[in-house]
Tab-separated table of N, CA, C and O in Angstrom:
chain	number	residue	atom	x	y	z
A	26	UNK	N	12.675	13.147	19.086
A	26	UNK	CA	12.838	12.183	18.026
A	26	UNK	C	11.564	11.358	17.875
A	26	UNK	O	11.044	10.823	18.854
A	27	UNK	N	11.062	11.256	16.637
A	27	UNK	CA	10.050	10.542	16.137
A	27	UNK	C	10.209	9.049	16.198
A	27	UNK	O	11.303	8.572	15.893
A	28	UNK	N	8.998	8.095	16.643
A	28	UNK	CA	8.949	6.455	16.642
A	28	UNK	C	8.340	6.292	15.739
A	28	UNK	O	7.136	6.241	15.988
A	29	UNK	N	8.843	6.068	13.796
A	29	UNK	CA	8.428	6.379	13.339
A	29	UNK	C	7.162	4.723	13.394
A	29	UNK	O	6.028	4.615	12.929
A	30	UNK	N	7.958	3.775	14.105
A	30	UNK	CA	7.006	2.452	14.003
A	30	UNK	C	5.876	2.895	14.637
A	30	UNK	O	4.871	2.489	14.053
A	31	UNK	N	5.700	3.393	15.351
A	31	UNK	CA	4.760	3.701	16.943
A	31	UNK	C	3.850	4.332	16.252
A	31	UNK	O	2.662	4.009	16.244
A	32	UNK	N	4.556	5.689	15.349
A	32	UNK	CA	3.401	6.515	14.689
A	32	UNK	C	2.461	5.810	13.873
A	32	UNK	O	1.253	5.984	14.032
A	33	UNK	N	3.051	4.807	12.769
A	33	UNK	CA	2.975	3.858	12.322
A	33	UNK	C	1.502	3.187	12.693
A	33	UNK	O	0.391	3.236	12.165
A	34	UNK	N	2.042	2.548	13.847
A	34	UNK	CA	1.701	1.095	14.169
A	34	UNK	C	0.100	1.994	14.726
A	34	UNK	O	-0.924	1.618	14.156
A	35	UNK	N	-0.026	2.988	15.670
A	35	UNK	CA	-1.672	3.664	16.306
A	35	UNK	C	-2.033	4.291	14.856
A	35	UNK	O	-3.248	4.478	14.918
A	36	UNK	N	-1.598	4.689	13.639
A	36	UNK	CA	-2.033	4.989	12.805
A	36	UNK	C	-3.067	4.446	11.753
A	36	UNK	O	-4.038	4.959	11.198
A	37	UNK	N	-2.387	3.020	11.690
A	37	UNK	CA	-2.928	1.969	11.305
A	37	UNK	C	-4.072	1.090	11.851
A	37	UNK	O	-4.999	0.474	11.327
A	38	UNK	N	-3.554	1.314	13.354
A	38	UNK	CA	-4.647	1.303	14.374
A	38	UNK	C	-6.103	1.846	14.231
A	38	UNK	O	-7.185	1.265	14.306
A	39	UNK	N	-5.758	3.221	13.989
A	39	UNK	CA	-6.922	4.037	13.685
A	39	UNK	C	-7.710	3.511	12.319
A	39	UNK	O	-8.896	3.184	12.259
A	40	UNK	N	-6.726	3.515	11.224
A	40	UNK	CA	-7.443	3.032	10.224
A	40	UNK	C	-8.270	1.934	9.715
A	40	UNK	O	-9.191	2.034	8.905
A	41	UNK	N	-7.756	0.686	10.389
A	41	UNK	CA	-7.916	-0.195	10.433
A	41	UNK	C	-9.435	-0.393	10.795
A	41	UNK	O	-10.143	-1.110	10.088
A	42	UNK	N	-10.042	0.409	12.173
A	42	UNK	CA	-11.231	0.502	12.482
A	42	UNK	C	-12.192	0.936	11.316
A	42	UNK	O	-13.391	0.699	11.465
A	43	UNK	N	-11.864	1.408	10.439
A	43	UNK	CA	-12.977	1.917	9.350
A	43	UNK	C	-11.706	1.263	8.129
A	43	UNK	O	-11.199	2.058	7.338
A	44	UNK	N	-11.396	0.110	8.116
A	44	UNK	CA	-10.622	-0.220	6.656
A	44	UNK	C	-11.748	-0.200	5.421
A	44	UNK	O	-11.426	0.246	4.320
A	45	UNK	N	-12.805	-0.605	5.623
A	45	UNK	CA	-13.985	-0.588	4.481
A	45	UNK	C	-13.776	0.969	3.937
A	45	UNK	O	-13.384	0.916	2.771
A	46	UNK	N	-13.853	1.744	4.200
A	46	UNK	CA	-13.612	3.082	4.154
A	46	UNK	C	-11.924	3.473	3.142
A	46	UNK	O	-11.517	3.890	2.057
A	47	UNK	N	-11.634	3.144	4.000
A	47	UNK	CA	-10.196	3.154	4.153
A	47	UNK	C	-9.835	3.101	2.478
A	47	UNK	O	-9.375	3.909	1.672
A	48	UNK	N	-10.359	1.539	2.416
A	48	UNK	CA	-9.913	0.314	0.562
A	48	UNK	C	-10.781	1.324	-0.177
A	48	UNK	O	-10.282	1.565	-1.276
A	49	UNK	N	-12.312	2.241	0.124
A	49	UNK	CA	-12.898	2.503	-0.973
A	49	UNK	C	-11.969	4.034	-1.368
A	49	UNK	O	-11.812	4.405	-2.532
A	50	UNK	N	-11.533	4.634	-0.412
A	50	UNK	CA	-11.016	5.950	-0.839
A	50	UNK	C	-9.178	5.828	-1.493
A	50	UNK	O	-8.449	6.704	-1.958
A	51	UNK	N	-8.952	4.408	-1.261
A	51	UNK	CA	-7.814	4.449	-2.119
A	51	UNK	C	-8.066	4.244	-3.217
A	51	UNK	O	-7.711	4.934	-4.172
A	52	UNK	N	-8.785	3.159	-3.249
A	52	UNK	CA	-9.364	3.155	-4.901
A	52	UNK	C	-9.877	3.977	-5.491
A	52	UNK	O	-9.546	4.019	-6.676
A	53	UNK	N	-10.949	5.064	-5.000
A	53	UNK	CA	-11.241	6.118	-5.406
A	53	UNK	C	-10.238	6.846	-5.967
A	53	UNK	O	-10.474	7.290	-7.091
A	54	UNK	N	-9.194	7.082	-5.485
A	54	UNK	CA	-7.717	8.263	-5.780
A	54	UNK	C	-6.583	7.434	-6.668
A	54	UNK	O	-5.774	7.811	-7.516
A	55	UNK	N	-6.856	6.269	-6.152
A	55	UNK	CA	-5.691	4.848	-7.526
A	55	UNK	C	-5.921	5.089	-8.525
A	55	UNK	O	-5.044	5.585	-9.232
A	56	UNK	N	-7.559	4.775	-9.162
A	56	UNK	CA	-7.662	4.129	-9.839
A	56	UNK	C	-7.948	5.598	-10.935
A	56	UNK	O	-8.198	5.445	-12.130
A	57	UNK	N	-7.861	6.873	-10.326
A	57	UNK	CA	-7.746	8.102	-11.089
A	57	UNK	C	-6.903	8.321	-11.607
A	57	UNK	O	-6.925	8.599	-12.806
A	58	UNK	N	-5.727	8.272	-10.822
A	58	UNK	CA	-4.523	8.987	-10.616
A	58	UNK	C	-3.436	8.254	-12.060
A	58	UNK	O	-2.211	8.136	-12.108
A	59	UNK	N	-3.978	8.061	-12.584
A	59	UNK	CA	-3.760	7.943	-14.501
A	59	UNK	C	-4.293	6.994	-15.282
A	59	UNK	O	-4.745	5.892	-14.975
A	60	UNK	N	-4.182	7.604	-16.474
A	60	UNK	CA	-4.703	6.698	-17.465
A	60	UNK	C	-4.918	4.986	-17.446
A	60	UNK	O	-5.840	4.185	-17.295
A	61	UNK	N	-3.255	4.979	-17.734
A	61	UNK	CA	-2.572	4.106	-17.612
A	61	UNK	C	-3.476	2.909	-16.028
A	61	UNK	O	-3.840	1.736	-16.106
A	62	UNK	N	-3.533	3.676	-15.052
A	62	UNK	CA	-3.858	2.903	-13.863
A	62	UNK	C	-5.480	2.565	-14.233
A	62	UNK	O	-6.118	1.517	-14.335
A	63	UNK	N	-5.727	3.639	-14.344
A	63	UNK	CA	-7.705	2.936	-14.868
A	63	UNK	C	-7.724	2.189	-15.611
A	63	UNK	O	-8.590	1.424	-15.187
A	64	UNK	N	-7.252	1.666	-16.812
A	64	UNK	CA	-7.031	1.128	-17.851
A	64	UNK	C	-6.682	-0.539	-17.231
A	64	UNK	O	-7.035	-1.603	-17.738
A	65	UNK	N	-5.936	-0.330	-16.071
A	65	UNK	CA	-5.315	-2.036	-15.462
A	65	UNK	C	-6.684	-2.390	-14.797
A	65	UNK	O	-6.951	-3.592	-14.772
A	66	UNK	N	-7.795	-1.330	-14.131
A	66	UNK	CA	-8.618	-2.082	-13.114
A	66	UNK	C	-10.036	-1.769	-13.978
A	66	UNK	O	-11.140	-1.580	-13.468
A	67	UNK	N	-9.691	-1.764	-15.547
A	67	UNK	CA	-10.822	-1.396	-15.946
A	67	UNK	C	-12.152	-2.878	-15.842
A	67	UNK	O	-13.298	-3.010	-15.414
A	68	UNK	N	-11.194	-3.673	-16.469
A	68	UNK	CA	-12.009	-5.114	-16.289
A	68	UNK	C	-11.810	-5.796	-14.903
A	68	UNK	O	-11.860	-7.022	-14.807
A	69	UNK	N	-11.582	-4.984	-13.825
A	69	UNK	CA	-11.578	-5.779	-12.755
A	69	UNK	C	-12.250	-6.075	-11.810
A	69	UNK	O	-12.484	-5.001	-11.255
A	70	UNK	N	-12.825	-7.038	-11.140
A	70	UNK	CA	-13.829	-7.357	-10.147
A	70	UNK	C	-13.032	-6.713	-8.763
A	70	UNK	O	-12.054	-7.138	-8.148
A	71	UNK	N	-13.772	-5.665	-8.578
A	71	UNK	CA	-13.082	-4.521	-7.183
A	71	UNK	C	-13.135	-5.678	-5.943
A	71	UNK	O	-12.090	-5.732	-5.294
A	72	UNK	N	-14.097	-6.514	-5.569
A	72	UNK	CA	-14.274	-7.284	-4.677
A	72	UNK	C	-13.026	-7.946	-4.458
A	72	UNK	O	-12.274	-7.582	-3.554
A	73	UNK	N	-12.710	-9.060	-5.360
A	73	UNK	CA	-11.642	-9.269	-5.237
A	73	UNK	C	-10.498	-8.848	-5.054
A	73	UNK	O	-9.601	-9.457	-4.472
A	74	UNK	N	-10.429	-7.695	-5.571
A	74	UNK	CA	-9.218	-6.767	-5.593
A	74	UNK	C	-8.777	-6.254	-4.299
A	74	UNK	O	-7.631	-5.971	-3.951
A	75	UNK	N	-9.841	-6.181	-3.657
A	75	UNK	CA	-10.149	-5.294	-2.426
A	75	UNK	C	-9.134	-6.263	-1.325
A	75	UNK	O	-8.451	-5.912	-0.363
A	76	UNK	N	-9.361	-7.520	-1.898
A	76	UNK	CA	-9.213	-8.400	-0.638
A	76	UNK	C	-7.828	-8.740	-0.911
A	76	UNK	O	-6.975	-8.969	-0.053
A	77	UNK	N	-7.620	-8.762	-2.556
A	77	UNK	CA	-6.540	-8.746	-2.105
A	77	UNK	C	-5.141	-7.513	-2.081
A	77	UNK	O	-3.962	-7.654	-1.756
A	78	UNK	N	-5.712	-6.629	-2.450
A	78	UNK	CA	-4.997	-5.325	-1.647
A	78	UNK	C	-5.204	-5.824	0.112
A	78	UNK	O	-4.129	-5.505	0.620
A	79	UNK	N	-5.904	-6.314	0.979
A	79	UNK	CA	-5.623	-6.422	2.246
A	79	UNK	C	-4.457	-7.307	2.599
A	79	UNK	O	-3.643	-7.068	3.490
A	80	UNK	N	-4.468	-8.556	1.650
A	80	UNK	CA	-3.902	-9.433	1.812
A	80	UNK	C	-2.422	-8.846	1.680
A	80	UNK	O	-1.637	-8.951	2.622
A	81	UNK	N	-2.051	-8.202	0.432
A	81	UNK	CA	-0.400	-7.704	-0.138
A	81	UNK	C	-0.576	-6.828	0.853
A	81	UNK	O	-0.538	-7.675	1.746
A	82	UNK	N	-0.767	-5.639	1.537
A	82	UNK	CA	-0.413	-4.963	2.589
A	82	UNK	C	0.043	-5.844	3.904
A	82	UNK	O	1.090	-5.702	4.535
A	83	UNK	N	-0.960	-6.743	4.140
A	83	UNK	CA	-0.535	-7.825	5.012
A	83	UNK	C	1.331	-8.408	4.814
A	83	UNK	O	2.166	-8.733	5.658
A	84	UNK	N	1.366	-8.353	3.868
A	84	UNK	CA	2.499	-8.699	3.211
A	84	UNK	C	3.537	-7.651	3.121
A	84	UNK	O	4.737	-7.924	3.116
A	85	UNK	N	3.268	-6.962	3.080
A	85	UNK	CA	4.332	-5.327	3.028
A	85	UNK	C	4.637	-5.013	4.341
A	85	UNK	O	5.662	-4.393	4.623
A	86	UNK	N	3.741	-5.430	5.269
A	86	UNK	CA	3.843	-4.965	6.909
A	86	UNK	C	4.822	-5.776	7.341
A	86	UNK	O	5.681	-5.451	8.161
A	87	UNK	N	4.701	-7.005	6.724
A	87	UNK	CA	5.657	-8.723	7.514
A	87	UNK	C	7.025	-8.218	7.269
A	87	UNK	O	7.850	-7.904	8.127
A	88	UNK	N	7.161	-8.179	5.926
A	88	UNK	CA	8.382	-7.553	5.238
A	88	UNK	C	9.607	-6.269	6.119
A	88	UNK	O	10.786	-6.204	6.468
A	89	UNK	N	8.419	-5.480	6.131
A	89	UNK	CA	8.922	-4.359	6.925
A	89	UNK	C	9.905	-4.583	8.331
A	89	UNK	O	11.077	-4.296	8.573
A	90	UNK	N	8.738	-5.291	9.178
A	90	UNK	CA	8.719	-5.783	10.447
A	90	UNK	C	10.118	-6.608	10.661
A	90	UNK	O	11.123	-6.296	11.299
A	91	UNK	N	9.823	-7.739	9.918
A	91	UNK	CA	11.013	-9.368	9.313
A	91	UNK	C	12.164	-9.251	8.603
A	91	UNK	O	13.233	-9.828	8.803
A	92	UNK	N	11.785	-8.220	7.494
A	92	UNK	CA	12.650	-8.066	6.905
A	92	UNK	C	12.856	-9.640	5.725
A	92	UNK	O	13.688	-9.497	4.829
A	93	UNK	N	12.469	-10.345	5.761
A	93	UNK	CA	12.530	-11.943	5.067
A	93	UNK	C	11.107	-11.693	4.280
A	93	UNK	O	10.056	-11.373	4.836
A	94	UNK	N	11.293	-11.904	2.867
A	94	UNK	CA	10.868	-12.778	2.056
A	94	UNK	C	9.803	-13.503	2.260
A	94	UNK	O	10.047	-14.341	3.128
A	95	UNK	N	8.414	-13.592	1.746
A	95	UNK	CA	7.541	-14.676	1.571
A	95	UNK	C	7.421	-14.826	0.216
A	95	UNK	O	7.589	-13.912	-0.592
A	96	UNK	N	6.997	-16.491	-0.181
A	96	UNK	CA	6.563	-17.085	-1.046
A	96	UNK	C	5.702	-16.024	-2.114
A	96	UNK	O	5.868	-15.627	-3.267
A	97	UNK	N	4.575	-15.790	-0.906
A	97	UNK	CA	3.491	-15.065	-1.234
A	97	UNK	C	4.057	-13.314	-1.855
A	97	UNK	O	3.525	-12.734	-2.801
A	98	UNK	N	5.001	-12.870	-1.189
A	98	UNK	CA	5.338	-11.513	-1.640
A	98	UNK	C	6.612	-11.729	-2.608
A	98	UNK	O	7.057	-10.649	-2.999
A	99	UNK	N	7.051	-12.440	-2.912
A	99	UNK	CA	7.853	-12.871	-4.515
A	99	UNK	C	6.307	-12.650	-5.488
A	99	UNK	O	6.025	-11.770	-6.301
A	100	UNK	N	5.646	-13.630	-5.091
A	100	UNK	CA	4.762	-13.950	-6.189
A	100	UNK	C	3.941	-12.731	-6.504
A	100	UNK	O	3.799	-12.615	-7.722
A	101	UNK	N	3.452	-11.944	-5.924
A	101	UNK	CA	2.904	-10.364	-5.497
A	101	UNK	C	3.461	-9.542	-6.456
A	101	UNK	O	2.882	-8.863	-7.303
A	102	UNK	N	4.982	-9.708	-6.177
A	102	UNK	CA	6.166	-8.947	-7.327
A	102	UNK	C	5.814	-9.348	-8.610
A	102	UNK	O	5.470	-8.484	-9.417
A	103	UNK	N	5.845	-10.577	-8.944
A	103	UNK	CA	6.410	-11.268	-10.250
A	103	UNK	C	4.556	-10.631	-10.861
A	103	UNK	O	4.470	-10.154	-11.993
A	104	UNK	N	3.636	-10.704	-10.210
A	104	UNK	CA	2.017	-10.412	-10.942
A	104	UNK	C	2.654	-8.543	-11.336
A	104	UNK	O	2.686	-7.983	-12.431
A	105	UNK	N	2.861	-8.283	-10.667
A	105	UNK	CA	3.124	-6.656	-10.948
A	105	UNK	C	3.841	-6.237	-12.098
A	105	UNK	O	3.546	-5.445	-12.992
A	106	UNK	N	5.344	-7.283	-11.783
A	106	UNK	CA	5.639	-7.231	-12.983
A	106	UNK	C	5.293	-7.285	-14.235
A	106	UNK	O	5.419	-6.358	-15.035
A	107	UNK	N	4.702	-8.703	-14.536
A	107	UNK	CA	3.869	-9.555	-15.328
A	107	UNK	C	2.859	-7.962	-16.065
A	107	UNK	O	3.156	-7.381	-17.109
A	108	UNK	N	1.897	-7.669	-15.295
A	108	UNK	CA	1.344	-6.054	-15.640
A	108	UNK	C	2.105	-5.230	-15.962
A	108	UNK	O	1.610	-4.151	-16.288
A	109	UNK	N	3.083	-5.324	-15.994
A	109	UNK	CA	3.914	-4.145	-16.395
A	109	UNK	C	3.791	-2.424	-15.750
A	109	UNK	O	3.744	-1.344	-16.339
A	110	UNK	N	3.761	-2.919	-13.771
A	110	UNK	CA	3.732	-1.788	-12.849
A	110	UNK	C	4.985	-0.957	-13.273
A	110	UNK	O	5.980	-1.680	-13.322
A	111	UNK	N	5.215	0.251	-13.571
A	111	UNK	CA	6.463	1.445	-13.371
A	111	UNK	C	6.705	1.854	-12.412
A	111	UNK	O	6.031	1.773	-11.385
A	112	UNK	N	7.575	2.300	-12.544
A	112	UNK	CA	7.795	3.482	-11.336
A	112	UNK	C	7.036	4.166	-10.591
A	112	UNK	O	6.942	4.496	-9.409
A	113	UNK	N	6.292	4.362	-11.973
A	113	UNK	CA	5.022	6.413	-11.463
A	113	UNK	C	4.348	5.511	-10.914
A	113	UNK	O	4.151	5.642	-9.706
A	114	UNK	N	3.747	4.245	-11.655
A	114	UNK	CA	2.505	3.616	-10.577
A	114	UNK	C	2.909	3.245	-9.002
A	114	UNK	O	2.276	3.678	-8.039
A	115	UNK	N	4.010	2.415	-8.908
A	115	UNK	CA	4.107	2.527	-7.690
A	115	UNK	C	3.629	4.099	-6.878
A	115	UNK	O	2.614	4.248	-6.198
A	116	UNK	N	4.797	5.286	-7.218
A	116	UNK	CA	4.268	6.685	-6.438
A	116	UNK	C	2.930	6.464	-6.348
A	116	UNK	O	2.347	6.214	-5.293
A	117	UNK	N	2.258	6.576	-7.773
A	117	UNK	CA	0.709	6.800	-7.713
A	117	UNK	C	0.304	6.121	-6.362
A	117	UNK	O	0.014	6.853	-5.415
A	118	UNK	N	0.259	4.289	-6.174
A	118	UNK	CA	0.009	3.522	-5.232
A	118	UNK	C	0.398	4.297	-4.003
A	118	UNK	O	-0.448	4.625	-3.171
A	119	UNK	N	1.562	4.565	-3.894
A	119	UNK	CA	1.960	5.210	-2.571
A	119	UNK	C	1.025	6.823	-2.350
A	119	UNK	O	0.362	7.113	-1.355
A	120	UNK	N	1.156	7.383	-3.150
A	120	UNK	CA	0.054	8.570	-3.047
A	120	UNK	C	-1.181	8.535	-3.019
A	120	UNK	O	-1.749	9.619	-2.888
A	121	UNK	N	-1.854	7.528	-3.111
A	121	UNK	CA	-3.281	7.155	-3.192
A	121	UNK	C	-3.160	6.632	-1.923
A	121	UNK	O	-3.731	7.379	-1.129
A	122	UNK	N	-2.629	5.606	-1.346
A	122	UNK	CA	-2.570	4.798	0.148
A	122	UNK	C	-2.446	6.577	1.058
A	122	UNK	O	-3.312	6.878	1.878
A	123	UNK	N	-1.471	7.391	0.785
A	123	UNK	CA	-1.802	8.340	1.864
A	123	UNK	C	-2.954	9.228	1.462
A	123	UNK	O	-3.103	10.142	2.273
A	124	UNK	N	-3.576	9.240	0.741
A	124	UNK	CA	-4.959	10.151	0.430
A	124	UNK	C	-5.702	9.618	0.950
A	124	UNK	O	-6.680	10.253	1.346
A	125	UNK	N	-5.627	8.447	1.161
A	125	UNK	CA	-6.813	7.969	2.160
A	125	UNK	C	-6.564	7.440	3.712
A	125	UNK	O	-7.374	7.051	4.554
A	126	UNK	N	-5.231	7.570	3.752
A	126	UNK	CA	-5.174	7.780	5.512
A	126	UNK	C	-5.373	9.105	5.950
A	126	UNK	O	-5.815	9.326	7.077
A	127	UNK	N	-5.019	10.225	4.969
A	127	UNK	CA	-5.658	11.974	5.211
A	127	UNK	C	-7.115	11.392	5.717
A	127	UNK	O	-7.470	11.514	6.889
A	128	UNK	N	-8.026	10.664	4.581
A	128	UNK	CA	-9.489	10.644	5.138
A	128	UNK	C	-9.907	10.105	5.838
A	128	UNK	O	-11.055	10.337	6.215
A	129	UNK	N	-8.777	8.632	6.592
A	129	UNK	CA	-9.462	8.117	7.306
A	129	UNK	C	-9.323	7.953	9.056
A	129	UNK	O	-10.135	7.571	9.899
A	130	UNK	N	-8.222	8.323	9.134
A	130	UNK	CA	-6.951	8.847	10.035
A	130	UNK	C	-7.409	10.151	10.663
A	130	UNK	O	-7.278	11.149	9.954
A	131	UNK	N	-7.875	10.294	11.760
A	131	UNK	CA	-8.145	11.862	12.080
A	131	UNK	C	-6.808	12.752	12.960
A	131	UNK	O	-6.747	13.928	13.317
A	132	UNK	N	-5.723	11.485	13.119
A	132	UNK	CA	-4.857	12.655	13.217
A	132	UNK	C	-3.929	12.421	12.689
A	132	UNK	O	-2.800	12.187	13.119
A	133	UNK	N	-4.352	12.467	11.635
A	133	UNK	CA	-3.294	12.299	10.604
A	133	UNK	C	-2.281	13.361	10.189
A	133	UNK	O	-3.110	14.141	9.721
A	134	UNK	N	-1.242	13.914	10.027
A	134	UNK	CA	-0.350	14.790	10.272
A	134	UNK	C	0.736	14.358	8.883
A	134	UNK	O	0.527	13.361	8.191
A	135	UNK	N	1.957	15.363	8.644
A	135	UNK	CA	2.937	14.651	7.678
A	135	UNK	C	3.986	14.360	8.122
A	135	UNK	O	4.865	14.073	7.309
A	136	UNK	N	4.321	14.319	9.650
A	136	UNK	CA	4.874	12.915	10.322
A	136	UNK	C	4.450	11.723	10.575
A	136	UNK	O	5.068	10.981	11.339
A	137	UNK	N	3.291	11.354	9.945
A	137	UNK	CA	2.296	9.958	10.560
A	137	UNK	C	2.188	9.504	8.732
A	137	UNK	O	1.996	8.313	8.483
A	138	UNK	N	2.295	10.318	7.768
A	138	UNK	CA	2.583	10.095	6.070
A	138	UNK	C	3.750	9.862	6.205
A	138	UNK	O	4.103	8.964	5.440
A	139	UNK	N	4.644	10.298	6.906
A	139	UNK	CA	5.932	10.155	6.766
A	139	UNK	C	6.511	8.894	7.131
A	139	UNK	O	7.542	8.456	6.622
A	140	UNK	N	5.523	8.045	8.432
A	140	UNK	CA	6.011	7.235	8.935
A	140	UNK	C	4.960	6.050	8.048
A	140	UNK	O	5.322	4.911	8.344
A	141	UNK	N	4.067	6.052	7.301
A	141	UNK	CA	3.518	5.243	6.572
A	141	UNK	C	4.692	4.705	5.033
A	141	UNK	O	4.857	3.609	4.499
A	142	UNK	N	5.199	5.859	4.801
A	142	UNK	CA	6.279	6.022	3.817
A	142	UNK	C	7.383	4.840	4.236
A	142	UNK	O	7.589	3.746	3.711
A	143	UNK	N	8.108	5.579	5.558
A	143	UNK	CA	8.869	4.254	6.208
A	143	UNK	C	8.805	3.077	6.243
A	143	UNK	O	9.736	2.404	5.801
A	144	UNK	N	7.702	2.513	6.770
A	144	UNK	CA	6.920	1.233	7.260
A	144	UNK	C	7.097	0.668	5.135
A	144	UNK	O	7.738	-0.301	4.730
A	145	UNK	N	6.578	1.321	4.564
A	145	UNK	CA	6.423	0.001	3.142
A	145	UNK	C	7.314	0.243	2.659
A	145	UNK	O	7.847	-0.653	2.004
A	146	UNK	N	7.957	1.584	2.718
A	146	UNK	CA	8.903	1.894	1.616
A	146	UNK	C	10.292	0.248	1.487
A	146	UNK	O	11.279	0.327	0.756
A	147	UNK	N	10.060	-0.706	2.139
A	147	UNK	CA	11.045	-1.906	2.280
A	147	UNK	C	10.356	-2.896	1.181
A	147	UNK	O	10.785	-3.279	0.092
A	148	UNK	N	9.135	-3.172	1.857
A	148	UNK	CA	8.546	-3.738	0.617
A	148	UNK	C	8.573	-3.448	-0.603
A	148	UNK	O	9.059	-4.156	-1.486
A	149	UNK	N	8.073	-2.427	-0.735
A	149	UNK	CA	7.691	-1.790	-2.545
A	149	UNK	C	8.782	-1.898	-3.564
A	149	UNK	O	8.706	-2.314	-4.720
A	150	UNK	N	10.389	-1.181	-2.530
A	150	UNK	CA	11.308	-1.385	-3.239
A	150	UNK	C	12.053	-3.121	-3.610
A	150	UNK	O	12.822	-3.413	-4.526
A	151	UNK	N	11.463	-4.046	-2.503
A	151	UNK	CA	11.919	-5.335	-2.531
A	151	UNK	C	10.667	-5.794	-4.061
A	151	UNK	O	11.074	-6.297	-5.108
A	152	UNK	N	9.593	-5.547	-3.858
A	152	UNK	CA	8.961	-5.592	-5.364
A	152	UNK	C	9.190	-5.246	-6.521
A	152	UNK	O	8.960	-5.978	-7.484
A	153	UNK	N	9.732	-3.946	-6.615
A	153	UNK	CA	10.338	-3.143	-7.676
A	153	UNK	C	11.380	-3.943	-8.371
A	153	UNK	O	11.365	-4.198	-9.576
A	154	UNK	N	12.610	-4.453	-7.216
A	154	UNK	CA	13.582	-5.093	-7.376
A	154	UNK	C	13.898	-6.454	-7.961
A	154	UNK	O	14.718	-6.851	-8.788
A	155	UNK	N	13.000	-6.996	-7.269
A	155	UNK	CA	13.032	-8.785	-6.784
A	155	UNK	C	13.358	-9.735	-8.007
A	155	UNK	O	12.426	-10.050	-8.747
A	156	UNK	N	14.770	-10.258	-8.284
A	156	UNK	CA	14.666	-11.063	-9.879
A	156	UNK	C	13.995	-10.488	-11.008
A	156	UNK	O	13.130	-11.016	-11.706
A	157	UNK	N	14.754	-8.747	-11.155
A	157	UNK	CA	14.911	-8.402	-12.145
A	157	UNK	C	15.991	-8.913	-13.441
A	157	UNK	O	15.975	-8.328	-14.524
C-alpha cells in the first residue's frame, strides 16, 4: 500500500530544491496549454506571478494537510473566479504542475503524479466550490 503523503511530501522535497526550475517549466506548459490560458497571462508581470503561484500552493498544501480554510485561500478562489477560471483550466493547471514535476523530479513515477493529484486535489475543488 502506497503513503500517498510520504510520496508526496520527498517529492516535493526533491522539487523544491530546484523550484526556480520547477515555476519556469510550469509556466512554460500553463501558459500553452490554451488559448484561452495565454490570453489571461498575456499582460502579466511573470515575476509577480511566480511568487505568487508559490504563495497559493503554500496555500493548497495547508488546506490539504488542515483541512480549514484561510482568509488568504477564500480570497485566491474569489480572484479565480473574478477571471472567470473553468473547469478545463483548472485540469490544464493540474496538468502543467505535473509536466513539470516529470522535469524536475527525477523519480518521478505515476504513483508520485498520482500522489501530487491527492495532496491538492482538496484545495482546487474547495476553490472551484467556495460561495458559489
Amino acid at each position: 500500500m502506497a503513503n500517498y503523503n510520504r510520496l508526496f511530501d520527498d517529492s516535493y522535497t526533491r522539487v523544491h530544491v530546484n523550484f526556480d526550475e520547477f515555476i519556469a517549466e510550469f509556466y512554460k506548459s500553463f501558459s500553452t496549454s490554451s488559448n484561452d490560458i495565454n490570453r489571461l497571462f498575456s499582460n502579466t508581470d511573470m515575476d509577480k506571478q511566480k511568487n505568487m503561484l508559490k504563495k497559493s500552493f503554500e496555500h493548497l498544501l495547508k488546506f490539504h494537510y488542515s483541512k480549514n480554510s484561510t482568509d488568504e485561500l477564500v480570497k485566491l478562489a474569489q480572484l479565480h473566479r473574478d477571471m472567470e477560471v473553468t473547469e478545463d483550466m483548472y485540469a490544464d493547471w493540474m496538468q502543467s504542475l505535473l509536466d513539470a514535476v516529470r522535469v524536475v523530479d527525477y523519480e518521478c513515477n505515476n504513483e508520485i503524479e498520482l500522489a501530487w493529484r491527492i495532496v491538492l486535489a482538496p484545495g482546487i475543488e474547495f476553490m472551484k466550490h467556495v460561495d458559489k
